[in-house]
Coordinates of C-alpha atoms in Angstrom, one line a residue:
X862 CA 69.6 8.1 130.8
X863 CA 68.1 8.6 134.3
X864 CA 67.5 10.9 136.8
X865 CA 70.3 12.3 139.3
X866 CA 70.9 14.6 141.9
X867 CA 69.7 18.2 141.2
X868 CA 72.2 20.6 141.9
X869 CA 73.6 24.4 140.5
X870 CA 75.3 23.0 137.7
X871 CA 76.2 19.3 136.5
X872 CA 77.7 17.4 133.4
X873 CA 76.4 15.0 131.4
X874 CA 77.6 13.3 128.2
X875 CA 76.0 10.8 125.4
X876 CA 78.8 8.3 124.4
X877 CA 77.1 5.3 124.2
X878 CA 74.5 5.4 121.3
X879 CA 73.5 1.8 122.1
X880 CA 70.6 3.3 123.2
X881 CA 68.2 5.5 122.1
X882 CA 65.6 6.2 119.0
X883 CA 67.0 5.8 115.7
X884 CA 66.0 6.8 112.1
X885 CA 68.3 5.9 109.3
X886 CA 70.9 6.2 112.0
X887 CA 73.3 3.5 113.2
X888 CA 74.5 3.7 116.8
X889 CA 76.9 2.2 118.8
X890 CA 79.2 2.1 122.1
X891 CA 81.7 3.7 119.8
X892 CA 80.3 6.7 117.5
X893 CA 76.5 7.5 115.4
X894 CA 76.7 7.1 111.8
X895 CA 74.5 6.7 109.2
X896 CA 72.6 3.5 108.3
X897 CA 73.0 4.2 104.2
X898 CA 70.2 1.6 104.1
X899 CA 67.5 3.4 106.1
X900 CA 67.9 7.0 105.1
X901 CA 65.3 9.7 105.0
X902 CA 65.4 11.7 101.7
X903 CA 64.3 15.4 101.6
X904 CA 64.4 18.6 99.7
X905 CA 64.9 22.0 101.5
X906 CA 63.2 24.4 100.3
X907 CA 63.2 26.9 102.7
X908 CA 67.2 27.0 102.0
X909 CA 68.0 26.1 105.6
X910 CA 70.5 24.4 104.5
X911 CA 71.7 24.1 100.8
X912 CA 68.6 24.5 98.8
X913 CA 68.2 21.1 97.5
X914 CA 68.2 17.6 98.0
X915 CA 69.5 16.0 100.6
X916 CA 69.5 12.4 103.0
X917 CA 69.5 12.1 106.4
X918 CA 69.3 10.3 109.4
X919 CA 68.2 11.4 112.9
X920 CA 68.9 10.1 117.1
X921 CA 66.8 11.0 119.4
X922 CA 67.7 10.5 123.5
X923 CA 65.9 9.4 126.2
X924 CA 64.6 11.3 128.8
X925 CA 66.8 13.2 130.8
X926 CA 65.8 14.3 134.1
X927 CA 67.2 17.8 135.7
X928 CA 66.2 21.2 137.1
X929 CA 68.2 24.2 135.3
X930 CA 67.8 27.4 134.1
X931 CA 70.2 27.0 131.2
X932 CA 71.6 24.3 129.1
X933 CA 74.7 24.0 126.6
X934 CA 75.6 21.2 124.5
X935 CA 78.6 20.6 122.9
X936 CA 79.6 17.8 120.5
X937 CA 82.4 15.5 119.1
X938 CA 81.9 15.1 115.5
X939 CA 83.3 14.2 111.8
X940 CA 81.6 16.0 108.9
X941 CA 83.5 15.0 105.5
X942 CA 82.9 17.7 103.0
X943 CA 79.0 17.3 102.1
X944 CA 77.6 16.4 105.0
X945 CA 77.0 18.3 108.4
X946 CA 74.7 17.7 111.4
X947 CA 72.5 19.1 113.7
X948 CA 71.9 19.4 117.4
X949 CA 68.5 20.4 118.7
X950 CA 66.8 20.0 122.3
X951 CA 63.6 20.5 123.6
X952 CA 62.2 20.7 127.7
X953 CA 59.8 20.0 130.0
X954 CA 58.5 23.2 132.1
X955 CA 55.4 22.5 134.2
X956 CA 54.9 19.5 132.8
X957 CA 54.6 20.3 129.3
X958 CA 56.7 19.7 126.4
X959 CA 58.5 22.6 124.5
X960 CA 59.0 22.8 120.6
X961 CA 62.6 21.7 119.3
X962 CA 64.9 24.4 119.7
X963 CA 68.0 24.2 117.1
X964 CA 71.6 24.7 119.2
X965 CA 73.6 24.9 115.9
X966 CA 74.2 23.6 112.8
X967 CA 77.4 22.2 112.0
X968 CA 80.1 21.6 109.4
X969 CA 83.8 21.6 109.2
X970 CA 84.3 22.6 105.5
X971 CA 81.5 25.5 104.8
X972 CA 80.0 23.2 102.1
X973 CA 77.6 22.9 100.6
X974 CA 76.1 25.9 103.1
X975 CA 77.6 27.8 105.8
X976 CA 77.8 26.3 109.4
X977 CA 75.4 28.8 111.9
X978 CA 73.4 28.9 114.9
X979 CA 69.9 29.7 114.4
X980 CA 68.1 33.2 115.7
X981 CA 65.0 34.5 117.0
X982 CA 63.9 30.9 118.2
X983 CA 62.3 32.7 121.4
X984 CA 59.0 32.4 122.9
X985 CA 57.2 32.3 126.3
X986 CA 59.4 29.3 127.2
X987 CA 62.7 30.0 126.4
X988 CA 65.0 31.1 123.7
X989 CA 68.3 30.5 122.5
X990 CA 71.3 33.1 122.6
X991 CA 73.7 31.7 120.0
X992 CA 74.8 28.6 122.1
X993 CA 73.1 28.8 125.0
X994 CA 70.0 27.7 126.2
X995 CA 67.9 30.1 128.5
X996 CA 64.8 29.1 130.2
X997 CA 62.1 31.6 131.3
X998 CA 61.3 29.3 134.4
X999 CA 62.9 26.4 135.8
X1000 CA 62.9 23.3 133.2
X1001 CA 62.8 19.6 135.1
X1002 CA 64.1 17.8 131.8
X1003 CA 65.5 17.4 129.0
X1004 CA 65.6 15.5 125.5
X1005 CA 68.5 15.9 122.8
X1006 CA 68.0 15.1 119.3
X1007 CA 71.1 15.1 116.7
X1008 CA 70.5 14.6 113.2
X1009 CA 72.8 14.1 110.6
X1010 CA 72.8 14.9 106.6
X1011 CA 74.5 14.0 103.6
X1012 CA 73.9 14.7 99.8
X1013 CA 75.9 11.3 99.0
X1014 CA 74.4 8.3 100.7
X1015 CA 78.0 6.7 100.7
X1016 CA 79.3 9.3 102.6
X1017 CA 78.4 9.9 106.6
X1018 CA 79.5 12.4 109.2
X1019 CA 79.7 10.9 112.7
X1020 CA 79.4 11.7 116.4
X1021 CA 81.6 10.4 118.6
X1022 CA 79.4 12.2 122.0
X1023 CA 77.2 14.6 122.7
X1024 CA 77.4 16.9 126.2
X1025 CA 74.8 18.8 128.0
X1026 CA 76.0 21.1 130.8
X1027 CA 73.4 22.6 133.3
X1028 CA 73.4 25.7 136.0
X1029 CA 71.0 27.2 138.0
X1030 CA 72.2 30.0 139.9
X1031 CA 75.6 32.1 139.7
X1032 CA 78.4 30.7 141.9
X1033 CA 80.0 33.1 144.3
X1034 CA 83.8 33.9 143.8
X1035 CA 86.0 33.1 147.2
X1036 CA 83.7 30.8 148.6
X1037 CA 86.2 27.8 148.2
X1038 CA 89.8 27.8 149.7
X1039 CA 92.5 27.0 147.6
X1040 CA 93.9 24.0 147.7
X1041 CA 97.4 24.9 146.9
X1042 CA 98.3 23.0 143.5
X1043 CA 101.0 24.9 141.8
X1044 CA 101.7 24.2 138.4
X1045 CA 102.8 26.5 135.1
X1046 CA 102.5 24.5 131.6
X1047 CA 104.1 25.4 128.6
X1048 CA 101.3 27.0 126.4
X1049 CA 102.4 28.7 122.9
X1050 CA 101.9 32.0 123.3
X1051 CA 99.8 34.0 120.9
X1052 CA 98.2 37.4 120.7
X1053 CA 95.0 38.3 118.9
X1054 CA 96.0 41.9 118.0
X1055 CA 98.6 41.0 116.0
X1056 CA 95.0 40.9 113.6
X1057 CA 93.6 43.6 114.7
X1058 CA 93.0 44.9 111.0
X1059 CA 91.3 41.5 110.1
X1060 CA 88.7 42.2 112.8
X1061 CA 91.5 40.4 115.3
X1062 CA 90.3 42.3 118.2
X1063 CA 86.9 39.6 119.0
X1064 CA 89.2 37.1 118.2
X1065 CA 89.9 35.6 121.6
X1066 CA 88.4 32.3 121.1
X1067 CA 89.7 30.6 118.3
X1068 CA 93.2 32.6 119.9
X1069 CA 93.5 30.2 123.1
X1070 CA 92.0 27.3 120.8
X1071 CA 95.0 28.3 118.5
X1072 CA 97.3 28.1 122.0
X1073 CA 96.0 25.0 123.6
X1074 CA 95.8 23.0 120.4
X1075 CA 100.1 23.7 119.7
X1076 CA 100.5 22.9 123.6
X1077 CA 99.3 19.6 122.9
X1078 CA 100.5 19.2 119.5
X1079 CA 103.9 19.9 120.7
X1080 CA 103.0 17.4 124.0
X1081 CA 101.8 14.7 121.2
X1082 CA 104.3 15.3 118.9
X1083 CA 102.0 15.8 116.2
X1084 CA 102.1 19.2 114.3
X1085 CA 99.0 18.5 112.2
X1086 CA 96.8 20.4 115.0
X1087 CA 99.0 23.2 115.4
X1088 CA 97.0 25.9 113.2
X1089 CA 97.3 29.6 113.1
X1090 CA 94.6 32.0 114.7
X1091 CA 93.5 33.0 111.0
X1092 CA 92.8 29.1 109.8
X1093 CA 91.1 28.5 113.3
X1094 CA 88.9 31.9 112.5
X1095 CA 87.4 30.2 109.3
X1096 CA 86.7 27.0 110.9
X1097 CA 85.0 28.2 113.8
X1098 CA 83.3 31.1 112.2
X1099 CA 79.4 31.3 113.3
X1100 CA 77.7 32.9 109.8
X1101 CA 74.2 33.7 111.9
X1102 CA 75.7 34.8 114.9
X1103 CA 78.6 37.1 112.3
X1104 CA 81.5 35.7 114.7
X1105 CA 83.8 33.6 116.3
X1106 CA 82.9 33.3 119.9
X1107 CA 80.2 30.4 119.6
X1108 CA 81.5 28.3 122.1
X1109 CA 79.9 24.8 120.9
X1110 CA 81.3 25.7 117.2
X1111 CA 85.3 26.6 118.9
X1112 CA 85.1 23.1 120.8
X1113 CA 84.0 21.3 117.9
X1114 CA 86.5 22.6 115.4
X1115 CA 89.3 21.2 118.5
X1116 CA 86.9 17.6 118.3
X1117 CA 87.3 17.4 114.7
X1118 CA 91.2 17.0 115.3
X1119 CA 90.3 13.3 117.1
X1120 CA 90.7 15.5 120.7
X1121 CA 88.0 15.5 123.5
X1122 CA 86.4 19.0 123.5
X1123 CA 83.6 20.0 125.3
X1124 CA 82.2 22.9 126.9
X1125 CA 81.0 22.9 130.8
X1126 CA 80.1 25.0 133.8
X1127 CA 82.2 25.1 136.6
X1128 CA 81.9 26.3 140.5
X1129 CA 85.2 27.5 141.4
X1130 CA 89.3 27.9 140.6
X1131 CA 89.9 25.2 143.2
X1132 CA 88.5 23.1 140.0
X1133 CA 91.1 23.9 137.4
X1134 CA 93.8 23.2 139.9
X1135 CA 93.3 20.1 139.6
X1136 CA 92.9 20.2 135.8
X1137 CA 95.9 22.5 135.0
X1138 CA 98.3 20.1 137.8
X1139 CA 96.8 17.1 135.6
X1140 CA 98.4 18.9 132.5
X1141 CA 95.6 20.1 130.9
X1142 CA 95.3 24.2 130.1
X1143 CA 91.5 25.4 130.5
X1144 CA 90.1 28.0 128.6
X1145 CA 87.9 30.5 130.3
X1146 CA 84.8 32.8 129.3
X1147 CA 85.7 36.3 131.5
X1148 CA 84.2 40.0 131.9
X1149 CA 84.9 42.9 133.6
X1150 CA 84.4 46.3 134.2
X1151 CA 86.7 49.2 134.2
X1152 CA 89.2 48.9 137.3
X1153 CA 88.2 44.8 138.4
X1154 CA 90.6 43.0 136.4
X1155 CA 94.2 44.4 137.6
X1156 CA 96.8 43.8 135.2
X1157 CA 94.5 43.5 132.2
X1158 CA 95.2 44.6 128.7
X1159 CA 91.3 45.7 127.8
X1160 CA 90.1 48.1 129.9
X1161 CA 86.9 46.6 130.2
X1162 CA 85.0 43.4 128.2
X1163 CA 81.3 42.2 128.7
X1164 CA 82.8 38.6 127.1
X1165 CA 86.7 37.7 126.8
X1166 CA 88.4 34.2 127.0
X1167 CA 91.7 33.3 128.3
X1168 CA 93.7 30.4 128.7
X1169 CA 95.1 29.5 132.2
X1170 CA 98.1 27.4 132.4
X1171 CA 98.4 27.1 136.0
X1172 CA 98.8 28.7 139.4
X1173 CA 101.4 30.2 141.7
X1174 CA 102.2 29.6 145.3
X1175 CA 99.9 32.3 145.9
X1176 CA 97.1 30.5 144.1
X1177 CA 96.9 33.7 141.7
X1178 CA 96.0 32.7 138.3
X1179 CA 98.7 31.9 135.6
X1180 CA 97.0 33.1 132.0
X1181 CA 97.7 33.5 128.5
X1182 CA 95.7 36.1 127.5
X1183 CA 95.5 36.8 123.9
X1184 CA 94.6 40.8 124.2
X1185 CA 97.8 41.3 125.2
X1186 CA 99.1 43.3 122.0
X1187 CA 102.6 40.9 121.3
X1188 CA 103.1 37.3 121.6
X1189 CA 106.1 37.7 124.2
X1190 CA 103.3 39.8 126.3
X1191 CA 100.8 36.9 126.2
X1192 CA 101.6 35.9 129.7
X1193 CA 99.6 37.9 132.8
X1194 CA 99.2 36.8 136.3
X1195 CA 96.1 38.0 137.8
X1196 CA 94.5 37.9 141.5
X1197 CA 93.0 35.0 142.1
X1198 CA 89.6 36.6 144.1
X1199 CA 89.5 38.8 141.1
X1200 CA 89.6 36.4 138.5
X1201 CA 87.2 34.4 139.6
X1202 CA 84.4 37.3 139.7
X1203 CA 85.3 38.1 136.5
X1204 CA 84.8 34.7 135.8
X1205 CA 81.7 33.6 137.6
X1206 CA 79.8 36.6 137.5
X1207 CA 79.2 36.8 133.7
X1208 CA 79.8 33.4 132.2
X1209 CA 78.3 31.2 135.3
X1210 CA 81.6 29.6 135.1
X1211 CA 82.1 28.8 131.7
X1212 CA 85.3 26.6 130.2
X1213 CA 86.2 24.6 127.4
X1214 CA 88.0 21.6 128.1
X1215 CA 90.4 19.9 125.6
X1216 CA 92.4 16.9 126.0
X1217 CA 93.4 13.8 123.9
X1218 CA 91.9 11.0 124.0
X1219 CA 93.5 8.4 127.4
X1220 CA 95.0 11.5 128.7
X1221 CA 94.5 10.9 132.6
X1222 CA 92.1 13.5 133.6
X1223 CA 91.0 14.5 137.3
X1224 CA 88.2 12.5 138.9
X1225 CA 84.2 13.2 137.3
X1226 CA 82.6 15.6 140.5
X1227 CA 79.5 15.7 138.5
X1228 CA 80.6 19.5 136.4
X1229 CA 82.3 17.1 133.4

């Protein structure tokens, strides 16, 4: 991987494991596995992980050249019970190399450990908050290293891609015209609260991956990814972090299903126009304060997600947003100008983005 143009916030992905630095890995144009010939045995004993032995494999990228101020990566993976990976990344500031800094561990069973992120990683260079990457000054590149275990040598996980999404600066709200794509897709509604004595209220996360996985089971026809909120709570479910709002561990459970899932930065609504007119619902990270958000449910939140389905002639913002206390009250309009401050200002801009795979998706500006 090269160098490109530097900008507030751009996209990259690792598909293509052709090239790279392996050990007891196999890559390929196609996924990264592990070479069952090559592996690297070990025994944890600091209970990272399980608290015994264990084999594993581990890719490491090239060089990725790019000026940001924060950096999350999202994956498409397989983990068969037993095995799991992990994603870590270090960066150039100044012209020196930082240590490794671990963006999550991850497995889609819970065994033989828990799946987490990993805390108090920070020092004068940066420092991790759950699933983001946040640099003290501005880092000029990048290197991604993904490593994955097994405690059977006959069994692998594998990685279909890796993605790395950068930003700078916060985007302004309003700054881009509309472009005037109307469209209003049939998402399942679903509310959170209905939950709200399981701990349902920070639920929002796996609540619109619950929505937007049944919109495109029902557009696939296939009812296997249709899961409740509940199911999606377990599999998403950050045990360091005590929650389920990572958003690298919320895309991945959607990956695991064979869908493209990824996390990115985005600049403005006139973006998920074209998205939502393709057919694709977005979901969005939001906050707010007391009075910004008209038509809201929560008064306030410093971190909420919603799904939008579309947009009206007016451009306003078609949602499902799962605070609303019913299913059949899921559905809120909000002002557009509004929306997107509520979006920008906190977040940076912050969606996941889940489709199947040769689903006809709007043109690569650089953001995915």
């Amino acid at each position: 991987m090269g160098s490109f143009p530097n900008g507030n916030k751009v996209y990259r992905e690792i598909s293509d494991f052709a090239l790279g630095v392996f050990e007891g890995v196999r890559g390929s144009r196609a996924s990264l596995t592990l070479d069952a010939n090559n592996l690297i045995s070990a025994n944890d004993t600091t209970s990272r992980y399980h608290g015994g032995v264990y084999y594993y494999g581990r890719y490491s990228s090239s060089c990725l050249y790019v000026n940001f101020k924060e950096a999350i990566i999202s994956w498409e993976a397989n983990t068969p019970p037993g095995t799991w990976i992990a994603v870590d990344a270090r960066v150039q500031v100044k012209g020196n190399w930082s240590k490794w800094y671990n963006m999550g561990t991850w497995l889609e069973h819970n065994l033989p450990f828990s799946r987490h992120s990993t805390n108090n990683q920070g020092d004068s260079i940066g420092n991790v908050n759950t699933d983001t990457l946040i640099i003290v000054d501005i880092a000029t590149a990048i290197e991604v290293q993904v490593s994955l275990f097994t405690l059977d040598p006959a069994v692998s996980p594998s990685v279909r891609s890796v993605g790395i999404t950068f930003s700078q600066e916060l985007d302004k709200a309003g700054l881009v015209p509309r472009i005037g794509l109307v469209s209003n897709l049939s998402v399942p509604k679903r509310s959170q609260m209905l939950f709200h004595s399981e701990g349902g209220k920070r639920w929002c996360s796996p609540s619109c991956i619950s929505m937007v996985m049944a919109y495109w089971a029902d557009v696939m026809g296939k009812n296997s990814i249709d899961n409740p909120i509940p199911r999606i709570v377990q599999g998403v479910w950050d045990f360091a972090y005590g929650g389920s709002g990572n958003w690298a561990f919320n895309t991945a459970y959607a990956a695991s299903f064979g869908l493209h899932a990824k996390v990115v930065r985005l600049s403005s609504l006139v973006e998920l126009e074209y998205w939502t007119a393709a057919g694709v619902p977005v979901i969005v990270s939001i906050a707010f304060r007391r009075g910004q958000l008209k038509n809201a449910p929560l008064l306030f939140s410093s971190g909420h997600l919603v799904v939008i389905r579309g947009f009206d002639k007016n451009g306003d913002v078609l949602t499902n947003d799962p605070a609303a206390p019913s299913d059949d009250t899921v559905s809120i309009t909000y002002d557009r100008i509004q929306f997107e401050n509520a979006w920008l200002n906190k977040s940076n801009g912050t969606v996941y983005l889940i489709y199947p795979t040769g689903w006809k998706i709007p043109k690569s500006n650089g953001k995915w």
